[in-house]
Every structure is written in C-alpha cells, then in structure tokens.
Amino acid sequence: MSATETTEEISVRVGTICDGLAGLEGPLLPILHEVQEEFGFIPEGALQTIAKKLNLSRAEVHGVASFYHDFREEKPGRHVIKICRAEACQSMGADDLSDHAKRKLKVDWSETTSDQNVTLEPVFCLGLCACAPAAMVDGKVIGRVSKDRLDRILSEVES
Amino acid sequence: MTVKIYVPLDSGSVALGADEVATAIAATAAKRGEDVQIVRNGSFGMYWLEPMVEVETSRGRLAYGPVAVEDVDSLFDAGFLNGSDHKRYLGHTQDIPFLKAQTRLTFQRCGIIDPVSLDDYRANDGLKGLENALKMTSEDIVKAVTDSGLRGRGGAGFPTGIKWNTVRQAPGDQKYIVCNADEGDSGTFADRMIMEGEPFVLIEGMIIAGLATGATKGYVYTRSEYPDAIRIMNEAIEVARANKLLGPKVLGSDYAFDMEVRMGAGAYVCGEETSLLNSMEGKRGVVRAKPPLPALEGFMARPTVVNNVISLCSVPVILEKGAEYYRDFGMGRSRGTIPIQIAGNVKHGGLYETAFGLTLGEIVDQIGGGTASGRPVKAVQVGGPLGAYFPRELFDTPFDYEAFAKADGLIGHAGVVVFDDSVDMMKQARFAMEFCAIESCGKCTPCRIGSTRGTEVVDKIARGEDPEMQKELLADLCETMKFGSLCALGGFTPYPVMSALTHFPDDFRPHALDIAAE
C-alpha cells in the first residue's frame, strides 16, 4: 500500500473484499482476515466500509477487530517474529529466549524495531510443544530455537 | 524402479527441518540419477526422531531419523534406498518401541498415508465407518456412539452420544456440526497433527455426525496459529468435493453434507464452545450464558453439535468396528483410547495413543523417558494452561477423567507438559493468572478482575508483603473464580495456581521472580 492512499481508495479495496465474502454465514472474521492480508493491518478507514456492507455500526466492527489479538491497527515491520510464551516452551527456556530477542531488537512485545524491519509478537502455543521452544518467522514454524539459532534468524532478516 | 521416500509435512517436522531435508533428498537423487518419489506424509508423532524419513523397500517401510540436511549424502552413500544400515537407521517404522506399544484407533493412518490422497485413505480402510452409517438410521448411529462410551476429548468429557441425541431430536430445518479445532492449550497438538496428517478422518467423522443429527453443514473452526493445518484441511475438503464425498449426494446417497474451515484470530477463549460460536458469527468471542445449550440454540441460533477434533475423528472407527470394540478399551467411565501428548522438557516428546488407565508416572518416566535436560522431574502440568501441576507424589494417578478430578486435576485435551527441577512454581502460578488476564473475554467479573488481582497477590508474596495473609487471599480469590466464573477460563485458572501452592509450598517463600519485562 502506498503511504498516500486516500480513504476513498482504501474503501474501494475493502469494498471488493466484502463483496466477495458477504455471502458466508458470519462473514466478519473472514473479511477482517482478508483486509489484514491485503494491507498488513486493519486501516482505520476500513471499519466504516465493512460496517456499511454488513449493516453494522462502525463501533461494532471496531469492537470485534479490537477483541482479537491477530488484528493490528498499525502496519507491522517487514518481518514478524513470534515467540511462544506458553508453558511447554517455558519449560525449555522460552523466557530466556524472549528476553534475548527483546534485548537484541531493542523492542518489547508487539513493538517494531526503529528501522521498521522486525515486529516481535508473543504467541501462546504453536502446537510445537514436543519441539520447544518454538517460534514463527514470517509464517514459517521453527522448533527447538536456541539463542544461537535466533541470532542466525535475526541476522538473516536483517541482511 | 521408483523408490518411494516419505518425508513428513507435519509442522512439527517442518519446524525441525523436514522441508529442507525433502529438497536435499530430491536434489541429491537427481544428481545421482536415482529414481525416487517423495511423498509428504503426516507424522507418527515421535518428535525426537523428526524429521523421520522412511524408505519403502521390499522389506517394508524402514525409518531413518532424525535426519538433517548434512546426513543426506551419507544416506545415499550407505544405500538407504535399499534400506541399508546407517547411523540414523531406526529399523521398521512399526517396530519402533514407542509406536509399537500404542493402540492407535484414532490416529491409525496418521504418518502412514499421504494426507490428501483419498485413494490412500480408502486403501487403509478409510470410509468404512461412513459406509456403514449410510445404511443405518440416525437413531442407530447415535446409539452406537452412545454405547461406545465416547466422551468429549476437548476437555469437559461430556458424553458425545447424549449431545448428538439432543441435536437429533431438536426441531429445526437447518442444523450444524461445528468442529472445535481451536486447540489453544499449551502441550497439546493432537488436533493439529491429525488435521495435517489424516484430514479425511475428520471429514468422515463430521459427515457421520451430520447423518446422525440431520445436520447438512459443517464448520471446522481452527486457529490462525495453525496455517499448515488450515491449508491441508482445505485441500482435503476440495478433494472430498471432487470425489463426491462432500456435496449434495454423499457417496451417491440421498444425503447432503458440505463443510468449510473458519480461522480464529488469536483469542484463547474461543476454544470455549459458546465463545467459538460467537466468533464464527462475527462477534466478539465472549462466552454465552447457558442455557440455551448450543445443542438447541448454537450457531445462528440453530441446533448445533460442537465437538472436539479428536471426538469426531474417533467416530469413524466406532462405526466401522462397533461400539463394543471401542468400549472395551479403557477403564471406569473413561472408554476407548486417548491421544496423550507428551511435551515440554521431556526426552521422548510426542503423541502416544493408548487406552485410558496408564499412570502419570508411566507416561512421564517410562514413555517420555524423563526430562530432556537430564535433571529430575519436578512438576507435570496436565490439561493445558488451566490444568493442575502434579508433583512426583501423585505419579501413581491413573490417566482417567474421574481419577484426575479426584486428585484436583483435569485431563483436558490430554496434554502433559514436563518441567525439571529448575522450574519456579510461584512463577508458574503467576503466569497462570497473567495468562487468564490477557485472554479473559471480560464478560464476567471473577475472571476479568480476579486474574489481574491474582497476579498482584502473587507479586506481593514474592516481595514478602505479609505472605501468609496473601496466600489465604489467593486461595479465597481462586475459590471465587472457580465458582463465580461463567466458563472454564476463569473457572479453571485456580487449578494451576492452587496446585502449585499446595504441592510446592517451598517455592512460595519471598524471592525475586524472574519475570520477563512486560
């Protein structure tokens, strides 16, 4: 998306997504997912369009979008690194790994590095509990993540 | 002759490098002029051996694992295409002790077949349960499931047949089957594994549930954290449609059933069935007060079966082999088999399907082989983030719904997470409260506010601010959450908190908690 996209342009693109999915039973979540897929986040301007298409209030759509951890209000970094914080991963050192990542990237959870390169997100279970600790880098799952392995991943996404 | 090589596509295996290994095998074979066909199968669930590569030989399927990209050249040099010996050689897959000792009813084809090949599924006795069900009345199908003793495998253990019968008898021209695949509990991955490794068994189970209740539409609601499972389920559904397994005439009968996959959006509470239904309807995933039961007013206020993945995947074998066959496994009121997921700090982590009744100690020490770190086991959390922590003293507890309840614990979705002696149980108790605070849907006060206050109380104990009084306060708070919350999120958070406090009192002395900066 270009930084100069107008609300009107956003509205057209979101409207097309809505038209494609409005026939589903309970279309709001699939629509929000697709909008986020398209823009990388849920633009403020999208809410009104979705509301209109689904005959809901803008507040209702905002209420739903803000309830779920997945939906972002801001554009993420070029890479998204998720580290599992759940118990199975904790038992294998996930807390240390998270601290290490935060220190290296100089961010806290759900923040993006100042160069807009990496967003660090917590995740509670990737179903990789027998190969803990686990992480997901740009949608790709990684098991038994050591600090060294994380460093290699970070240098790869930085190059 | 083409040699068939199996490299799992299971995301656990992929997380350990299976894609790279598959690519390396293909490239090396091409370079050496070897004629190979690589099949991406599901995982057998032995994660310490993943990626586990199998070769089909005249002697059967032989396994090598764990295989790294660096091993590929030497495997070819050693002649693994003929099943030759190698440092990674494991012998016949089915003879690997961890697998051989299991009773695999639900996961019987997982790992064996190409997940999206309906021919493979049929060739391994798939669809036999559905074929039988198509000749039965809805009443008889429900009776078979009831007689089998099958209980919900998602957590609460409610008898599946009774739920189905309620939906069957409920008035309504449109009914639904909703598969709860929102497997958010830490330590659990059975749903993910079977959706990735054997999706047709879930499709078959859902069609049978539809036949039994009069539902013609099914939904699988799963997590956005499981992109691979979603992709494979969708692929399998398309194959099923193309082969008339789904659609207006299921397997040529007069019966219609179709289904689709819905993706959640990172809210743990949506694993609770009423939150899940709200989420599917496009609302905030807040819990609904019951009654009305979802069986009467579920998705779109219509009669709806909400079952866990493993419950639905257990149905085909019951219809294929009969209620008694299934019921004869297990103990007490816990019948059939349960896929136990052994995870965390454990040597042999993976999925182990067996009849109910093994003791917790057998699971952790014998099957799991103790900790991965080699240090002593200190605590085992069973049943996800809302499950109790068990100390060694309770290792003789048999894996059975009632026995676990008696020990103030729960089986839940049968995840077992092992911790060594480096774990700080006060920190784990704090995490349980913190997790509840992060994931609470906010509808009821004990869960929404109790969890935040609970975190603060644990911090006060850690700082030594009148710790004995704070412990009493914590117990009181847990009591309120247990009995005052609308759903299991607030209601069960006291399990990990109180079990930590009860069984590991030494950890609740004032000391600095090593807590990651929030």
XYZ file of C-alpha atoms in Angstrom:
677
model
C 0.000 0.000 0.000
C 1.346 3.446 -0.795
C 1.576 5.876 2.099
C -0.586 8.329 0.249
C -3.560 6.073 -0.305
C -6.731 8.005 0.364
C -9.624 6.820 2.483
C -11.593 6.518 -0.701
C -9.051 4.189 -2.287
C -8.955 2.070 0.851
C -12.714 1.950 0.827
C -12.812 0.624 -2.740
C -10.374 -2.180 -1.998
C -12.120 -3.119 1.257
C -15.490 -2.985 -0.503
C -14.312 -5.534 -3.074
C -13.196 -7.869 -0.264
C -16.568 -7.500 1.465
C -18.487 -8.221 -1.732
C -16.523 -11.422 -2.231
C -17.199 -12.766 1.283
C -20.548 -11.271 2.298
C -22.372 -14.464 1.288
C -20.730 -16.503 4.061
C -22.601 -17.304 7.250
C -20.894 -14.965 9.721
C -18.633 -13.116 7.269
C -16.979 -10.564 9.570
C -13.924 -12.547 10.716
C -13.088 -13.812 7.219
C -13.398 -10.222 5.954
C -11.115 -8.836 8.675
C -8.565 -11.565 7.942
C -8.577 -10.746 4.262
C -8.328 -6.998 4.850
C -5.322 -7.598 7.080
C -3.824 -9.904 4.452
C -4.267 -7.137 1.860
C -2.967 -4.178 3.879
C -0.850 -5.834 6.563
C -3.160 -4.340 9.190
C -6.742 -3.085 9.516
C -6.726 0.526 8.314
C -8.932 2.867 10.296
C -10.783 3.739 7.097
C -11.749 0.096 6.501
C -14.069 -0.095 9.508
C -16.736 2.199 8.116
C -16.815 0.404 4.768
C -17.140 -3.020 6.407
C -19.846 -1.694 8.736
C -21.842 -0.334 5.840
C -21.539 -3.518 3.793
C -22.618 -5.747 6.691
C -25.259 -3.415 8.056
C -23.447 -2.999 11.371
C -22.316 0.086 13.251
C -18.713 1.175 12.926
C -18.385 0.697 16.699
C -19.470 -2.925 16.401
C -16.834 -3.651 13.777
C -14.210 -1.858 15.853
C -15.330 -3.863 18.892
C -14.760 -7.120 17.050
C -11.473 -6.135 15.404
C -10.036 -4.930 18.715
C -11.112 -8.062 20.610
C -8.804 -10.395 18.717
C -5.028 -10.426 19.197
C -4.394 -11.057 15.491
C -5.761 -7.821 14.139
C -3.363 -4.907 14.055
C -4.132 -1.213 13.845
C -0.673 -0.367 12.556
C 1.494 -1.635 9.790
C 3.963 -4.240 11.123
C 7.648 -4.426 10.283
C 8.855 -6.136 7.135
C 9.341 -9.312 9.186
C 7.180 -10.646 12.002
C 8.798 -12.877 14.594
C 6.503 -14.659 17.011
C 7.915 -16.417 20.041
C 5.820 -18.877 22.004
C 5.349 -17.914 25.651
C 3.240 -20.912 26.739
C 4.183 -23.447 29.407
C 5.710 -26.197 27.264
C 8.060 -23.657 25.716
C 8.714 -22.079 29.130
C 9.887 -25.461 30.381
C 12.581 -25.350 27.697
C 13.752 -21.802 28.248
C 11.322 -19.657 26.250
C 11.542 -16.798 28.772
C 15.303 -16.519 28.330
C 14.872 -16.681 24.592
C 12.264 -13.903 24.664
C 14.476 -11.682 26.822
C 17.330 -12.291 24.431
C 15.193 -11.324 21.426
C 13.923 -8.178 23.128
C 17.442 -7.100 24.043
C 18.803 -7.752 20.574
C 15.959 -5.995 18.810
C 15.575 -3.277 21.458
C 11.793 -3.712 21.479
C 9.147 -5.033 23.845
C 6.294 -7.357 22.872
C 4.174 -6.147 19.964
C 6.666 -3.439 19.057
C 8.517 -2.836 15.806
C 12.210 -2.010 15.533
C 13.000 1.624 14.775
C 14.064 0.733 11.225
C 10.645 -0.876 10.646
C 12.321 -4.195 9.924
C 11.083 -6.558 12.649
C 7.932 -6.769 14.754
C 8.190 -9.038 17.812
C 4.986 -10.689 18.918
C 4.116 -13.120 21.691
C 2.136 -16.216 20.764
C 0.554 -18.712 23.116
C 1.178 -22.113 21.578
C 2.032 -23.064 18.025
C 1.320 -26.753 18.685
C 5.046 -27.483 18.617
C 5.149 -28.359 22.310
C 7.198 -31.517 21.746
C 9.913 -29.482 20.000
C 10.025 -26.494 22.317
C 10.861 -23.667 22.437
C 9.095 -22.692 19.248
C 8.883 -19.600 17.085
C 7.328 -18.476 13.849
C 9.189 -16.228 11.436
C 7.088 -14.705 8.657
C 4.664 -17.615 8.912
C 7.330 -20.328 8.935
C 7.483 -22.552 12.015
C 10.759 -23.229 13.790
C 11.311 -25.692 16.614
C 13.977 -26.101 19.319
C 15.051 -22.486 18.943
C 18.289 -21.778 20.793
C 19.713 -18.295 21.281
C 22.284 -19.040 18.581
C 19.575 -20.126 16.181
C 17.600 -16.974 16.944
C 20.713 -14.867 16.314
C 21.144 -16.535 12.920
C 17.497 -15.856 12.098
C 17.865 -12.221 13.133
C 20.953 -11.732 11.005
C 19.146 -13.334 8.056
C 16.179 -10.988 8.287
C 18.487 -8.039 8.759
C 20.529 -8.722 5.648
C 12.194 -48.780 -10.330
C 10.908 -45.729 -8.495
C 11.711 -45.745 -4.795
C 9.123 -44.153 -2.536
C 10.542 -41.934 0.189
C 8.385 -40.444 2.928
C 9.272 -37.082 4.461
C 6.625 -35.660 6.832
C 4.861 -32.386 6.097
C 3.655 -32.169 9.710
C 4.501 -28.701 11.022
C 6.412 -30.189 13.968
C 8.582 -31.997 11.490
C 8.829 -28.949 9.242
C 9.836 -26.862 12.277
C 12.769 -29.253 12.663
C 13.819 -29.011 9.020
C 11.703 -31.505 7.024
C 11.240 -29.189 4.032
C 14.966 -28.677 3.677
C 15.584 -32.419 4.025
C 12.981 -33.195 1.338
C 14.585 -30.672 -1.002
C 18.043 -32.087 -0.333
C 16.882 -35.650 -0.992
C 15.265 -34.629 -4.277
C 18.363 -32.708 -5.383
C 20.773 -35.467 -4.387
C 18.681 -38.132 -6.099
C 18.583 -36.061 -9.281
C 22.338 -35.533 -9.174
C 22.975 -39.240 -8.716
C 20.414 -40.298 -11.291
C 18.294 -42.158 -8.727
C 14.590 -42.585 -9.464
C 12.741 -41.518 -6.340
C 9.262 -40.301 -5.480
C 8.980 -38.170 -2.355
C 5.673 -38.461 -0.514
C 4.937 -35.851 2.132
C 3.115 -37.819 4.825
C 1.847 -36.899 8.275
C 3.938 -37.519 11.363
C 3.878 -40.639 13.537
C 4.390 -38.223 16.400
C 7.867 -39.209 17.579
C 9.276 -35.722 17.613
C 12.713 -36.554 18.957
C 13.182 -38.556 15.739
C 11.833 -35.872 13.409
C 12.388 -35.253 10.622
C 11.971 -39.015 10.270
C 12.493 -40.212 6.712
C 11.120 -43.549 5.570
C 12.026 -45.625 2.538
C 9.678 -48.193 1.050
C 11.695 -51.349 0.428
C 10.951 -54.979 -0.328
C 11.254 -55.480 3.453
C 8.626 -52.848 4.172
C 8.919 -49.238 5.328
C 12.222 -48.540 7.022
C 12.866 -45.416 9.048
C 15.836 -43.088 9.467
C 15.852 -40.255 11.910
C 16.356 -37.600 12.959
C 17.678 -36.701 9.516
C 19.479 -33.420 8.936
C 20.378 -31.990 5.542
C 24.016 -32.888 6.286
C 23.045 -36.565 6.568
C 21.538 -36.820 3.101
C 24.721 -37.523 1.137
C 25.873 -40.201 3.547
C 22.419 -41.814 3.467
C 22.700 -42.181 -0.301
C 26.319 -43.398 0.066
C 25.205 -46.020 2.559
C 22.485 -47.208 0.163
C 19.457 -46.187 2.185
C 17.321 -46.572 -0.936
C 17.744 -50.319 -0.356
C 17.255 -49.982 3.371
C 20.935 -50.276 4.307
C 22.345 -49.565 7.705
C 23.348 -46.025 8.697
C 23.869 -44.176 11.968
C 20.323 -42.789 11.582
C 18.780 -46.190 10.831
C 15.805 -46.996 13.082
C 14.534 -50.240 11.547
C 10.954 -50.969 10.593
C 8.823 -47.960 11.424
C 6.085 -50.008 13.038
C 8.641 -51.799 15.254
C 9.944 -48.625 16.894
C 9.050 -49.367 20.548
C 7.297 -46.028 21.192
C 4.970 -46.688 18.242
C 4.646 -50.442 18.629
C 3.330 -50.218 22.187
C 0.477 -47.883 21.242
C -3.137 -48.682 20.462
C -3.866 -46.440 17.525
C -7.557 -46.279 16.736
C -7.996 -42.576 16.035
C -4.502 -41.998 14.626
C -4.320 -45.348 12.840
C -3.352 -43.876 9.465
C -1.557 -40.745 10.614
C 2.010 -40.939 9.293
C 1.220 -43.878 7.046
C -0.697 -42.167 4.269
C -0.386 -39.148 2.031
C -2.783 -36.848 3.932
C -4.619 -35.525 0.881
C -4.835 -38.773 -1.077
C -8.365 -40.137 -0.800
C -7.153 -43.317 -2.541
C -4.577 -43.841 0.214
C -7.264 -43.238 2.811
C -9.626 -45.776 1.221
C -6.831 -48.308 0.751
C -6.253 -48.176 4.512
C -9.884 -48.892 5.477
C -10.976 -45.262 5.346
C -14.686 -44.501 4.775
C -15.821 -47.906 6.080
C -17.432 -46.253 9.092
C -19.311 -43.826 6.865
C -20.409 -46.595 4.504
C -21.892 -48.447 7.491
C -23.509 -45.276 8.812
C -25.198 -44.623 5.466
C -27.083 -47.922 5.897
C -28.207 -47.059 9.445
C -30.945 -44.866 10.893
C -29.898 -41.705 12.690
C -31.111 -43.291 15.916
C -28.856 -46.294 15.483
C -25.822 -44.157 14.701
C -26.400 -42.147 17.880
C -26.876 -45.380 19.811
C -23.566 -46.773 18.552
C -21.737 -43.619 19.635
C -23.519 -43.602 23.000
C -22.766 -47.299 23.589
C -19.116 -46.821 22.712
C -18.754 -44.621 25.805
C -17.055 -41.883 23.768
C -16.727 -38.670 25.747
C -15.642 -35.262 24.550
C -11.920 -35.145 24.010
C -11.757 -31.364 24.249
C -11.708 -31.036 27.999
C -15.010 -31.429 29.776
C -15.509 -35.078 28.841
C -19.233 -34.812 28.119
C -20.740 -37.975 26.571
C -20.788 -37.458 22.798
C -23.836 -39.640 22.140
C -26.030 -37.667 24.542
C -25.058 -34.395 22.875
C -25.829 -35.834 19.449
C -29.178 -37.137 20.573
C -30.198 -33.697 21.825
C -29.393 -32.192 18.432
C -31.057 -35.094 16.598
C -34.294 -34.512 18.484
C -34.172 -30.716 18.358
C -36.603 -29.120 15.930
C -35.045 -27.075 13.147
C -34.734 -27.196 9.385
C -31.054 -26.260 9.473
C -28.623 -27.870 11.892
C -24.858 -27.633 12.078
C -21.827 -29.683 13.012
C -19.108 -27.433 14.386
C -15.709 -28.958 14.936
C -13.840 -27.180 17.678
C -10.282 -27.235 16.382
C -9.222 -24.224 18.432
C -6.515 -26.196 20.165
C -5.009 -23.444 22.295
C -3.760 -25.424 25.271
C -0.046 -25.497 25.739
C 1.196 -29.060 25.483
C -1.482 -30.159 23.053
C -1.028 -30.821 19.356
C -3.215 -33.847 18.602
C -5.746 -31.777 16.639
C -3.017 -30.150 14.610
C -1.362 -33.496 13.904
C -4.479 -35.255 12.718
C -5.642 -32.335 10.580
C -2.213 -32.242 8.953
C -1.698 -35.987 8.783
C -5.122 -37.518 8.215
C -7.726 -34.853 7.395
C -10.170 -37.296 5.794
C -10.884 -38.972 9.122
C -12.183 -35.641 10.432
C -14.259 -35.104 7.305
C -15.647 -38.634 7.651
C -16.443 -38.103 11.336
C -18.242 -34.851 10.603
C -20.350 -36.395 7.849
C -21.339 -39.216 10.211
C -22.255 -36.634 12.866
C -24.379 -34.901 10.244
C -26.125 -38.150 9.330
C -26.804 -38.846 12.998
C -28.305 -35.454 13.750
C -29.762 -34.212 10.474
C -27.148 -31.500 10.008
C -26.134 -30.710 6.441
C -23.439 -28.158 7.054
C -20.218 -28.439 8.976
C -17.566 -25.966 10.062
C -14.059 -26.561 11.321
C -13.101 -23.597 13.490
C -9.365 -23.600 13.956
C -6.566 -21.286 14.958
C -4.612 -18.804 12.909
C -1.534 -20.231 14.668
C -2.048 -23.392 12.567
C -1.583 -22.203 8.964
C -0.369 -25.600 7.736
C -3.335 -27.455 9.224
C -5.696 -24.958 7.581
C -4.046 -25.385 4.186
C -4.153 -29.185 4.349
C -7.765 -29.304 5.628
C -8.859 -27.017 2.791
C -7.043 -29.147 0.255
C -8.670 -32.314 1.626
C -12.121 -30.721 1.547
C -11.642 -29.889 -2.133
C -10.543 -33.445 -2.880
C -13.585 -34.714 -0.948
C -15.896 -32.496 -3.007
C -14.304 -33.544 -6.275
C -14.866 -37.187 -5.296
C -18.477 -36.658 -4.192
C -17.656 -37.432 -0.577
C -18.956 -33.957 0.227
C -21.784 -32.260 -1.630
C -25.450 -32.813 -2.428
C -25.120 -36.606 -2.703
C -22.638 -38.012 -0.220
C -21.124 -41.148 -1.791
C -24.107 -41.358 -4.140
C -26.695 -41.375 -1.331
C -29.643 -39.002 -0.937
C -27.827 -37.283 1.813
C -26.223 -33.837 1.538
C -23.317 -32.566 3.589
C -20.753 -29.882 2.978
C -18.216 -28.150 5.156
C -15.714 -25.324 5.348
C -12.830 -24.165 7.504
C -13.022 -20.993 9.564
C -9.982 -19.331 11.057
C -9.923 -17.777 14.514
C -7.919 -14.675 15.275
C -5.681 -15.384 18.225
C -8.130 -15.484 21.129
C -7.649 -18.421 23.502
C -11.148 -18.086 24.941
C -12.614 -19.002 21.542
C -11.799 -22.614 22.380
C -14.764 -22.409 24.752
C -17.727 -23.581 22.707
C -20.038 -20.592 23.150
C -17.245 -18.057 22.540
C -16.369 -20.059 19.469
C -19.931 -19.798 18.175
C -19.980 -16.039 18.743
C -16.664 -15.730 16.955
C -17.972 -17.741 13.997
C -20.964 -15.458 13.815
C -18.605 -12.493 13.514
C -18.947 -11.198 17.044
C -16.508 -10.636 19.862
C -15.582 -14.036 21.237
C -17.326 -13.577 24.566
C -18.926 -16.539 26.300
C -22.673 -17.051 26.274
C -24.561 -17.960 29.390
C -26.072 -21.469 29.235
C -28.934 -22.285 28.797
C -29.778 -22.273 25.996
C -27.433 -25.134 25.148
C -25.677 -24.922 21.786
C -27.316 -28.259 21.018
C -30.606 -26.351 20.875
C -29.504 -22.820 20.004
C -25.970 -22.865 18.696
C -24.541 -21.400 15.506
C -27.001 -18.830 14.120
C -29.324 -19.842 16.985
C -29.855 -23.245 15.362
C -29.300 -26.726 16.787
C -25.556 -27.342 16.689
C -23.212 -30.142 17.632
C -19.955 -28.691 18.926
C -17.359 -31.451 19.191
C -13.624 -31.514 19.504
C -11.473 -32.768 16.603
C -10.433 -35.959 18.343
C -14.026 -36.823 19.366
C -15.140 -36.521 15.739
C -12.089 -38.421 14.496
C -12.884 -41.274 16.902
C -16.335 -41.752 15.392
C -15.375 -43.491 12.102
C -13.660 -46.388 13.861
C -16.645 -46.814 16.188
C -18.981 -47.074 13.194
C -16.535 -49.344 11.403
C -15.802 -51.809 14.184
C -18.747 -51.380 16.515
C -19.456 -49.784 19.865
C -18.195 -52.726 21.910
C -14.859 -52.824 20.132
C -14.203 -49.248 21.185
C -15.722 -49.521 24.651
C -13.544 -52.497 25.542
C -10.510 -50.230 25.747
C -10.104 -48.035 28.806
C -11.069 -48.062 32.456
C -14.033 -46.966 34.571
C -16.135 -44.416 32.728
C -13.190 -43.412 30.529
C -13.622 -45.625 27.488
C -11.638 -46.120 24.320
C -8.292 -44.571 23.586
C -6.843 -41.153 24.253
C -4.035 -39.487 22.311
C -1.712 -38.353 25.075
C 0.587 -35.526 24.076
C 3.904 -35.643 25.879
C 5.633 -32.283 25.723
C 7.899 -29.740 27.317
C 11.138 -30.728 28.979
C 10.980 -34.405 28.046
C 13.316 -36.786 26.269
C 10.763 -38.575 24.104
C 8.188 -35.920 23.332
C 5.340 -36.812 21.051
C 1.899 -38.252 20.603
C 1.070 -41.530 22.312
C -2.367 -43.001 21.702
C -3.403 -45.645 24.174
C -6.333 -46.864 26.227
C -7.111 -44.851 29.342
C -5.524 -46.099 32.553
C -1.736 -45.690 32.363
C -0.390 -43.893 35.401
C 1.072 -40.410 35.071
C 4.440 -41.764 36.204
C 4.445 -44.387 33.438
C 3.718 -41.677 30.898
C 6.406 -39.297 32.091
C 9.214 -41.613 33.212
C 8.822 -44.667 31.002
C 7.217 -43.473 27.786
C 8.565 -39.943 27.922
C 11.940 -41.111 29.208
C 12.234 -38.348 31.829
C 13.471 -34.848 31.131
C 15.349 -33.671 28.064
C 17.725 -31.746 30.314
C 18.590 -34.883 32.262
C 17.655 -33.197 35.533
C 14.986 -34.584 37.889
C 11.303 -34.072 37.019
C 9.794 -31.559 39.432
C 6.294 -30.926 38.120
C 3.984 -32.051 35.347
C 1.140 -29.900 34.101
C -1.713 -31.905 32.635
C -4.543 -30.411 30.623
C -3.120 -27.142 29.328
C -2.675 -23.757 30.977
C -5.775 -24.359 33.108
C -4.629 -27.775 34.274
C -3.099 -28.669 37.620
C 0.602 -29.157 38.295
C 1.312 -32.632 39.632
C 4.306 -33.412 41.860
C 6.072 -36.801 41.810
C 3.995 -37.861 44.824
C 0.936 -38.039 42.561
C 2.595 -40.006 39.772
C 0.514 -43.068 40.589
C -2.653 -41.237 39.414
C -4.178 -43.233 36.540
C -4.995 -41.386 33.318
C -8.772 -41.392 33.707
C -11.208 -38.468 33.879
C -12.503 -39.346 37.342
C -9.139 -40.228 38.873
C -7.693 -36.908 37.774
C -10.682 -34.989 39.095
C -10.225 -36.782 42.417
C -6.633 -35.547 42.564
C -7.860 -31.956 41.930
C -6.687 -32.037 38.350
C -8.079 -32.497 34.909
C -7.178 -34.402 31.776
C -8.499 -31.720 29.460
C -7.219 -32.298 25.974
C -4.606 -34.723 27.349
C -1.525 -32.577 27.079
C 1.277 -33.473 29.500
C 3.968 -30.837 30.000
C 7.066 -31.869 31.915
C 9.224 -29.469 33.944
C 12.593 -30.211 35.518
C 13.752 -29.024 38.939
C 14.771 -25.609 37.648
C 11.120 -24.522 37.430
C 9.890 -21.899 39.872
C 6.333 -22.839 40.771
C 5.425 -19.408 42.123
C 6.353 -18.013 38.740
C 4.145 -20.636 37.055
C 1.242 -19.692 39.337
C 1.742 -16.064 38.459
C 1.831 -16.936 34.767
C -1.494 -18.782 35.040
C -3.119 -15.652 36.461
C -1.411 -13.420 33.932
C -2.495 -15.659 31.052
C -6.082 -15.555 32.303
C -5.884 -11.753 32.492
C -4.560 -11.497 28.933
C -7.071 -13.949 27.500
C -10.196 -13.194 29.539
C -13.129 -12.249 27.319
C -14.119 -9.757 30.020
C -17.725 -10.781 30.351
C -17.668 -11.919 33.957
C -16.012 -10.153 36.867
C -14.245 -13.044 38.662
C -12.267 -13.892 35.547
C -11.675 -10.364 34.272
C -10.699 -8.724 37.548
C -9.808 -11.755 39.649
C -6.979 -12.692 37.317
C -5.373 -9.243 37.479
C -5.725 -9.146 41.260
C -4.338 -12.683 41.402
C -1.183 -11.604 39.592
C -0.768 -8.757 42.070
C -1.253 -11.040 45.070
C 1.451 -13.415 43.822
C 3.771 -10.448 43.368
C 3.123 -9.429 46.971
C 4.024 -12.925 48.179
C 7.217 -12.700 46.130
C 8.061 -9.341 47.706
C 7.383 -10.678 51.188
C 4.462 -8.357 51.956
C 2.601 -10.316 54.629
C 2.965 -13.533 52.605
C 0.857 -15.805 54.828
C -2.115 -13.461 54.630
C -1.627 -13.094 50.881
C -1.659 -16.873 50.435
C -5.018 -17.009 52.187
C -6.229 -14.214 49.976
C -5.004 -16.092 46.901
C -6.918 -19.204 47.953
C -10.029 -17.136 48.553
C -9.693 -15.426 45.199
C -9.298 -18.797 43.495
C -12.438 -20.040 45.202
C -14.356 -17.035 43.858
C -13.006 -17.533 40.358
C -13.745 -21.262 40.435
C -17.376 -20.886 41.403
C -18.188 -17.430 40.072
C -16.848 -17.550 36.523
C -19.051 -18.158 33.521
C -16.690 -20.512 31.728
C -13.628 -22.665 32.216
C -11.105 -19.879 31.596
C -11.787 -18.144 34.898
C -13.205 -21.281 36.486
C -10.157 -23.472 35.898
C -7.318 -20.966 36.356
C -7.364 -21.889 40.070
C -6.174 -25.420 39.136
C -2.621 -24.458 38.160
C -2.471 -21.746 40.851
C -3.734 -23.810 43.771
C -1.902 -26.986 42.756
C 1.348 -25.015 42.635
C 0.634 -23.525 46.064
C -0.469 -26.837 47.593
C 2.175 -29.164 46.216
C 5.163 -26.821 46.066
C 4.844 -24.594 49.162
C 8.629 -24.134 49.339
C 8.530 -22.103 46.133
C 6.104 -19.620 47.696
C 8.649 -18.071 50.000
C 9.517 -14.462 49.246
C 12.072 -14.294 46.448
C 12.679 -12.298 43.312
C 10.583 -13.620 40.464
C 12.495 -13.705 37.238
C 9.742 -12.186 35.184
C 10.186 -11.061 31.630
C 9.562 -7.333 31.257
C 6.005 -6.715 30.235
